[in-house]
CSV table of C-alpha atoms in Angstrom, one decimal:
chain,number,residue,atom,x,y,z
A,559,MET,CA,-5.9,26.4,-10.3
A,560,ALA,CA,-6.3,23.6,-12.7
A,561,GLY,CA,-9.4,23.1,-14.8
A,562,THR,CA,-10.7,20.0,-16.2
A,563,GLY,CA,-8.3,19.8,-19.0
A,564,ALA,CA,-7.5,16.9,-21.3
A,565,HIS,CA,-4.2,16.0,-19.7
A,566,PRO,CA,-4.4,13.2,-17.0
A,567,LEU,CA,-2.2,15.2,-14.5
A,568,ALA,CA,-4.5,18.4,-14.9
A,569,ARG,CA,-7.6,16.5,-14.5
A,570,ALA,CA,-6.2,14.7,-11.3
A,571,GLU,CA,-5.2,17.9,-10.0
A,572,HIS,CA,-8.6,19.4,-10.2
A,573,PHE,CA,-9.9,16.2,-8.5
A,574,ILE,CA,-7.4,16.4,-5.6
A,575,TRP,CA,-8.2,20.1,-4.8
A,576,LEU,CA,-11.8,19.2,-5.0
A,577,THR,CA,-12.0,16.3,-2.8
A,578,ALA,CA,-8.7,15.3,-1.0
A,579,ARG,CA,-7.8,15.6,2.7
A,580,VAL,CA,-5.0,18.1,3.4
A,581,LEU,CA,-2.5,15.3,3.6
A,582,GLU,CA,-3.3,14.1,0.1
A,583,GLN,CA,-3.3,17.7,-1.1
A,584,ARG,CA,0.2,18.3,0.3
A,585,ARG,CA,1.4,14.9,-1.0
A,586,PHE,CA,0.1,15.7,-4.4
A,587,ALA,CA,1.8,19.2,-4.5
A,588,HIS,CA,5.1,17.7,-3.3
A,589,ARG,CA,5.2,14.8,-5.9
A,590,PHE,CA,3.8,16.6,-9.0
A,591,LEU,CA,4.0,20.4,-8.3
A,592,ASP,CA,7.5,20.7,-7.0
A,593,GLY,CA,6.2,21.4,-3.4
A,594,ASP,CA,8.2,21.4,-0.3
A,595,PRO,CA,8.1,18.2,1.8
A,596,ASP,CA,7.7,20.2,5.1
A,597,PRO,CA,4.0,20.7,4.7
A,598,VAL,CA,3.6,17.0,4.1
A,599,GLU,CA,5.1,16.1,7.4
A,600,THR,CA,3.2,18.8,9.1
A,601,ALA,CA,0.0,17.3,7.9
A,602,LEU,CA,1.0,13.9,8.7
A,603,THR,CA,1.9,14.9,12.4
A,604,ALA,CA,-1.8,15.4,13.0
A,605,TYR,CA,-2.5,11.8,12.9
A,606,ARG,CA,0.2,10.8,15.3
A,607,ASN,CA,-0.5,9.6,19.0
A,608,GLU,CA,1.6,10.0,22.1
A,609,ASP,CA,2.4,6.1,21.9
A,610,GLY,CA,4.2,6.8,18.7
A,611,GLY,CA,1.6,5.1,16.5
A,612,TYR,CA,-0.9,6.7,14.2
A,613,ALA,CA,-4.7,6.9,14.2
A,614,HIS,CA,-7.6,9.2,13.4
A,615,ALA,CA,-8.5,7.4,10.2
A,616,LEU,CA,-5.2,8.0,8.4
A,617,GLU,CA,-6.0,4.5,6.8
A,618,PRO,CA,-9.7,5.3,5.9
A,619,ASP,CA,-11.1,1.9,6.7
A,620,LEU,CA,-10.3,2.2,10.4
A,621,ARG,CA,-11.8,5.1,12.3
A,622,GLY,CA,-11.3,6.4,15.6
A,623,PRO,CA,-8.4,7.7,17.9
A,624,VAL,CA,-6.6,4.5,18.7
A,625,SER,CA,-3.2,3.8,17.1
A,626,GLN,CA,-3.1,0.6,14.8
A,627,PRO,CA,-0.3,-1.0,12.8
A,628,LEU,CA,-2.2,-0.3,9.5
A,629,HIS,CA,-2.2,3.5,10.2
A,630,THR,CA,1.4,3.3,11.2
A,631,ALA,CA,2.4,1.5,8.0
A,632,HIS,CA,0.5,4.2,6.0
A,633,ALA,CA,2.4,6.9,7.8
A,634,LEU,CA,5.7,5.2,7.1
A,635,GLY,CA,4.8,5.2,3.3
A,636,VAL,CA,4.1,9.0,3.6
A,637,LEU,CA,7.5,9.4,5.2
A,638,ASP,CA,9.1,7.3,2.7
A,639,SER,CA,7.7,9.3,-0.1
A,640,ILE,CA,9.4,12.4,1.1
A,641,GLY,CA,12.6,11.1,2.0
A,642,ARG,CA,12.3,11.1,5.7
A,643,CYS,CA,12.4,7.8,7.0
A,644,GLU,CA,15.1,8.5,9.5
A,645,GLY,CA,15.9,9.9,12.9
A,646,LEU,CA,13.7,10.3,16.0
A,647,ARG,CA,10.4,10.2,14.0
A,648,VAL,CA,11.2,6.5,12.9
A,649,GLU,CA,12.7,5.5,16.1
A,650,ARG,CA,9.4,6.4,17.9
A,651,ILE,CA,7.5,4.4,15.3
A,652,CYS,CA,9.7,1.4,15.8
A,653,ARG,CA,9.4,1.6,19.5
A,654,TYR,CA,5.5,1.6,19.0
A,655,LEU,CA,5.7,-1.4,16.7
A,656,SER,CA,7.9,-3.3,19.3
A,657,ASP,CA,5.2,-2.4,21.8
A,658,VAL,CA,2.3,-3.9,19.9
A,659,SER,CA,4.0,-6.9,18.3
A,660,THR,CA,2.9,-10.4,19.1
A,661,LYS,CA,5.0,-13.0,20.8
A,662,GLU,CA,6.5,-13.8,17.4
A,663,GLY,CA,7.8,-10.1,17.2
A,664,ALA,CA,5.5,-9.2,14.4
A,665,LEU,CA,2.3,-7.3,13.8
A,666,PRO,CA,-1.3,-8.2,13.8
A,667,ALA,CA,-3.5,-6.4,11.4
A,668,LEU,CA,-5.9,-5.1,13.8
A,669,LEU,CA,-5.5,-4.6,17.6
A,670,PRO,CA,-8.5,-5.3,19.7
A,671,LEU,CA,-8.2,-1.5,21.0
A,672,GLN,CA,-10.4,-0.9,17.9
A,673,ARG,CA,-13.4,-2.3,19.6
A,674,GLY,CA,-16.1,0.3,20.0
A,675,TYR,CA,-14.8,2.5,17.1
A,676,PRO,CA,-15.9,2.1,13.5
A,677,ALA,CA,-14.1,-0.2,11.4
A,678,ALA,CA,-14.4,-1.9,8.0
A,679,PRO,CA,-16.4,-5.1,8.5
A,680,PHE,CA,-14.0,-7.1,6.3
A,681,VAL,CA,-11.0,-6.4,8.9
A,682,PRO,CA,-11.6,-9.0,11.5
A,683,LEU,CA,-11.5,-7.9,15.2
A,684,VAL,CA,-10.5,-10.5,17.6
A,685,ASP,CA,-9.2,-10.5,21.3
A,686,ASP,CA,-5.9,-12.1,20.5
A,687,PRO,CA,-5.0,-11.3,16.9
A,688,PRO,CA,-2.4,-13.2,15.2
A,689,ALA,CA,0.9,-11.8,13.5
A,690,GLU,CA,0.2,-11.2,9.8
A,691,LEU,CA,2.5,-10.8,6.8
A,692,LEU,CA,-0.2,-8.4,5.4
A,693,ALA,CA,0.6,-5.9,8.3
A,694,THR,CA,4.2,-6.8,8.9
A,695,GLY,CA,5.7,-7.4,5.4
A,696,PRO,CA,5.3,-3.8,4.0
A,697,ILE,CA,6.7,-2.1,7.1
A,698,VAL,CA,9.8,-4.3,7.4
A,699,GLY,CA,10.6,-4.1,3.6
A,700,LEU,CA,10.3,-0.3,3.8
A,701,LEU,CA,12.5,0.1,6.9
A,702,HIS,CA,15.1,-2.2,5.2
A,703,ARG,CA,15.0,-0.3,2.0
A,704,ASN,CA,15.6,3.0,3.9
A,705,GLU,CA,18.5,1.3,5.9
A,706,VAL,CA,16.8,1.8,9.2
A,707,TRP,CA,18.3,-0.4,11.9
A,708,HIS,CA,16.3,-1.1,15.0
A,709,ALA,CA,16.2,-4.2,17.3
A,710,TRP,CA,12.5,-4.7,16.5
A,711,LEU,CA,13.6,-5.6,12.8
A,712,PHE,CA,15.5,-8.8,13.7
A,713,ARG,CA,12.4,-11.0,14.7
A,714,ALA,CA,10.0,-9.2,12.3
A,715,THR,CA,12.3,-10.0,9.4
A,716,ASP,CA,12.5,-13.6,10.5
A,717,PHE,CA,8.8,-13.7,10.7
A,718,CYS,CA,8.3,-12.4,7.2
A,719,TRP,CA,10.9,-14.8,5.7
A,720,SER,CA,9.0,-17.7,7.4
A,721,ALA,CA,5.5,-16.4,6.3
A,722,VAL,CA,6.8,-16.0,2.7
A,723,ASP,CA,8.3,-19.2,2.5
A,724,ALA,CA,5.0,-20.9,3.9
A,725,LEU,CA,2.8,-19.3,1.3
A,726,GLU,CA,1.0,-21.7,-0.9
A,727,GLN,CA,-2.6,-20.7,-1.3
A,728,SER,CA,-2.8,-16.9,-1.2
A,729,HIS,CA,-4.8,-13.8,-2.2
A,730,PRO,CA,-3.7,-10.5,-3.9
A,731,TYR,CA,-3.4,-8.3,-0.8
A,732,GLU,CA,-1.1,-10.9,0.9
A,733,ILE,CA,1.1,-11.2,-2.2
A,734,GLU,CA,1.4,-7.4,-2.3
A,735,ALA,CA,2.6,-7.4,1.2
A,736,ALA,CA,5.1,-10.3,0.4
A,737,ILE,CA,6.6,-8.5,-2.6
A,738,ALA,CA,6.9,-5.2,-0.5
A,739,PHE,CA,8.9,-7.2,2.0
A,740,LEU,CA,11.0,-8.8,-0.8
A,741,ASP,CA,11.7,-5.5,-2.5
A,742,GLY,CA,13.3,-4.2,0.6
A,743,ALA,CA,14.9,-7.4,2.2
A,744,PRO,CA,18.6,-7.2,2.6
A,745,ASP,CA,19.3,-10.8,1.4
A,746,ARG,CA,18.8,-10.2,-2.3
A,747,THR,CA,19.7,-13.6,-3.5
A,748,ARG,CA,17.1,-15.2,-1.2
A,749,ALA,CA,14.5,-12.4,-2.1
A,750,GLU,CA,14.9,-13.1,-5.7
A,751,ARG,CA,14.4,-16.9,-5.3
A,752,ALA,CA,11.2,-16.3,-3.2
A,753,ALA,CA,9.9,-13.7,-5.7
A,754,ASP,CA,10.4,-16.2,-8.5
A,755,ARG,CA,8.3,-18.7,-6.6
A,756,LEU,CA,5.7,-16.2,-5.8
A,757,GLY,CA,5.4,-15.2,-9.4
A,758,ARG,CA,4.7,-18.9,-10.3
A,759,LEU,CA,2.1,-18.9,-7.7
A,760,VAL,CA,0.5,-15.7,-8.9
A,761,ARG,CA,0.1,-17.0,-12.4
A,762,GLY,CA,-0.9,-20.5,-11.3
A,763,GLN,CA,-3.7,-19.3,-9.1
A,764,ARG,CA,-4.7,-16.5,-11.5
A,765,LEU,CA,-4.2,-13.8,-9.1
A,766,ALA,CA,-3.4,-11.2,-11.6
A,767,VAL,CA,-5.6,-10.3,-14.6
A,768,LEU,CA,-3.3,-10.6,-17.5
A,769,ASP,CA,-5.8,-9.5,-20.1
A,770,PRO,CA,-8.1,-6.6,-18.9
A,771,ALA,CA,-10.6,-7.2,-21.7
A,772,ARG,CA,-11.1,-10.7,-20.3
A,773,ARG,CA,-11.2,-9.7,-16.5
A,774,ALA,CA,-14.6,-11.3,-16.0
A,775,GLU,CA,-13.0,-14.8,-16.5
A,776,TYR,CA,-10.6,-14.3,-13.6
A,777,PRO,CA,-11.6,-15.3,-10.2
A,778,VAL,CA,-12.1,-12.8,-7.3
A,779,ALA,CA,-10.7,-13.9,-4.0
A,780,PRO,CA,-13.1,-15.0,-1.2
A,781,GLY,CA,-14.4,-11.8,0.8
A,782,TYR,CA,-13.3,-9.3,-1.9
A,783,ALA,CA,-15.9,-7.1,-3.5
A,784,PRO,CA,-17.3,-8.0,-6.8
A,785,GLY,CA,-14.8,-6.9,-9.5
A,786,GLU,CA,-11.9,-6.4,-7.0
A,787,HIS,CA,-9.5,-7.8,-9.4
A,788,HIS,CA,-5.7,-7.1,-9.3
A,789,PHE,CA,-3.5,-6.5,-12.4
A,790,PRO,CA,0.3,-6.7,-12.9
A,791,HIS,CA,0.7,-3.1,-12.1
A,792,ASP,CA,-0.7,-3.7,-8.6
A,793,TYR,CA,2.1,-6.1,-7.9
A,794,ALA,CA,4.9,-4.4,-9.8
A,795,ARG,CA,4.3,-0.8,-8.9
A,796,THR,CA,7.8,0.3,-10.2
A,797,PRO,CA,10.1,-1.2,-13.0
A,798,GLY,CA,12.6,-2.1,-10.2
A,799,SER,CA,10.1,-4.3,-8.3
A,800,LEU,CA,10.8,-8.0,-8.3
A,801,ALA,CA,7.3,-8.6,-9.4
A,802,ARG,CA,8.2,-6.9,-12.8
A,803,ARG,CA,9.8,-10.3,-13.8
A,804,TRP,CA,6.5,-12.1,-13.3
A,805,PHE,CA,4.9,-10.5,-16.4
A,806,SER,CA,5.8,-10.1,-20.1
A,807,ASP,CA,6.2,-6.4,-21.6
A,808,GLU,CA,2.9,-7.0,-23.4
A,809,GLU,CA,1.1,-8.1,-20.2
A,810,LEU,CA,2.3,-5.0,-18.3
A,811,GLU,CA,1.6,-2.6,-21.3
A,812,ARG,CA,-2.0,-4.0,-21.3
A,813,SER,CA,-2.1,-3.4,-17.5
A,814,LEU,CA,-0.9,0.1,-17.8
A,815,ASP,CA,-3.3,0.9,-20.5
A,816,HIS,CA,-6.1,-0.3,-18.3
A,817,LEU,CA,-4.8,1.8,-15.4
A,818,ALA,CA,-4.8,5.0,-17.5
A,819,ALA,CA,-8.2,4.4,-18.9
A,820,GLU,CA,-9.6,3.9,-15.5
A,821,GLN,CA,-9.4,7.6,-14.8
A,822,GLN,CA,-12.9,9.0,-14.3
A,823,GLU,CA,-14.6,12.0,-15.7
A,824,ASP,CA,-14.0,14.0,-12.5
A,825,GLY,CA,-10.2,13.3,-12.7
A,826,GLY,CA,-9.9,10.8,-10.0
A,827,TRP,CA,-9.4,6.9,-10.2
A,828,PRO,CA,-12.1,4.6,-8.7
A,829,VAL,CA,-12.0,2.5,-5.5
A,830,ASN,CA,-12.6,-1.1,-6.2
A,831,TRP,CA,-12.7,-2.6,-2.7
A,832,ARG,CA,-15.9,-3.0,-0.7
A,833,GLN,CA,-17.5,0.1,0.6
A,834,TRP,CA,-19.0,0.4,3.9
A,835,ALA,CA,-19.2,4.1,4.7
A,836,PRO,CA,-19.5,7.2,2.6
A,837,GLY,CA,-16.5,8.9,4.2
A,838,THR,CA,-14.2,6.1,3.5
A,839,ALA,CA,-15.0,6.1,-0.2
A,840,LEU,CA,-14.5,9.9,-0.4
A,841,GLU,CA,-11.1,9.5,1.5
A,842,GLY,CA,-10.0,6.6,-0.4
A,843,ARG,CA,-10.3,7.9,-3.9
A,844,PRO,CA,-7.5,10.6,-3.7
A,845,LEU,CA,-5.2,7.8,-2.2
A,846,VAL,CA,-6.0,5.6,-5.1
A,847,THR,CA,-5.5,8.5,-7.5
A,848,LEU,CA,-1.9,9.3,-6.0
A,849,ARG,CA,-1.0,5.7,-6.4
A,850,ALA,CA,-2.2,5.5,-10.0
A,851,LEU,CA,-0.3,8.7,-11.0
A,852,GLU,CA,2.9,7.4,-9.2
A,853,THR,CA,2.7,4.0,-11.0
A,854,LEU,CA,2.1,5.6,-14.4
A,855,ARG,CA,4.9,8.0,-13.9
A,856,SER,CA,7.3,5.4,-12.7
A,857,TYR,CA,6.8,3.6,-16.1
A,858,GLY,CA,7.4,6.7,-18.2
A,859,ARG,CA,3.7,7.1,-19.1
A,860,PRO,CA,2.9,10.7,-20.2
A,861,LEU,CA,0.7,12.6,-17.7
A,862,GLY,CA,0.7,15.8,-19.5
């Protein structure tokens, strides 16, 4: 068992064993301790519902037993991380996505089935929710990147292209969803053109903190928590992302330095979005910690 040693990975391991859910423990073991992927999939299965969607606070800010697109996107991300975005498991997910899509063939952020169960107050709950790039983009991009073909993807992809092309005023999470779509979109030439435009938008609207030492000078999007800034590494999570072109080497290095320095005394990384219940903060930090470790490793930063 790891102690609170000086190396970032050893400190993070101690934090994961101390605080994380079984799923995040299994994910950490798979990604950083050469663990088998089977236990990851077994742990994920506990969150799956009979309708093919996922629930049970897999995405910590939505509680309760009803399937939601955001939970299901989270599940796909887990399957992607273990190389299992294929076969019957993904066929069931796509069938669920088709069943809950709007008339545009795309996904709302939150289905009204959530009513009566706890959910973050910053996720709007309405009776007839619109399709959103925020919910649809990451799923479509991930499925394309894994070469999944399903009838649902045709209209959902068209929706994402229209939504990305229409972006003028935006906010960081929507831009992250857009780049997640573009990084997997099959039409690479169109994706590169769209990403170049979004990069200019991000810089023009100051949606990325380019100098962490001066982050107080950057605006925070309406509805975000105080200090809920986004940095170059939040958009360009890997060197292969189209968002990597948005930032100079110096800007990205400063961003990664800031990310590395954010590791806390207990070995975990902090949650910077708005907190509304004790359990969500506790469950969110291991997720943020895994993401930070993955980002640092993808850029070759030493973890120990």
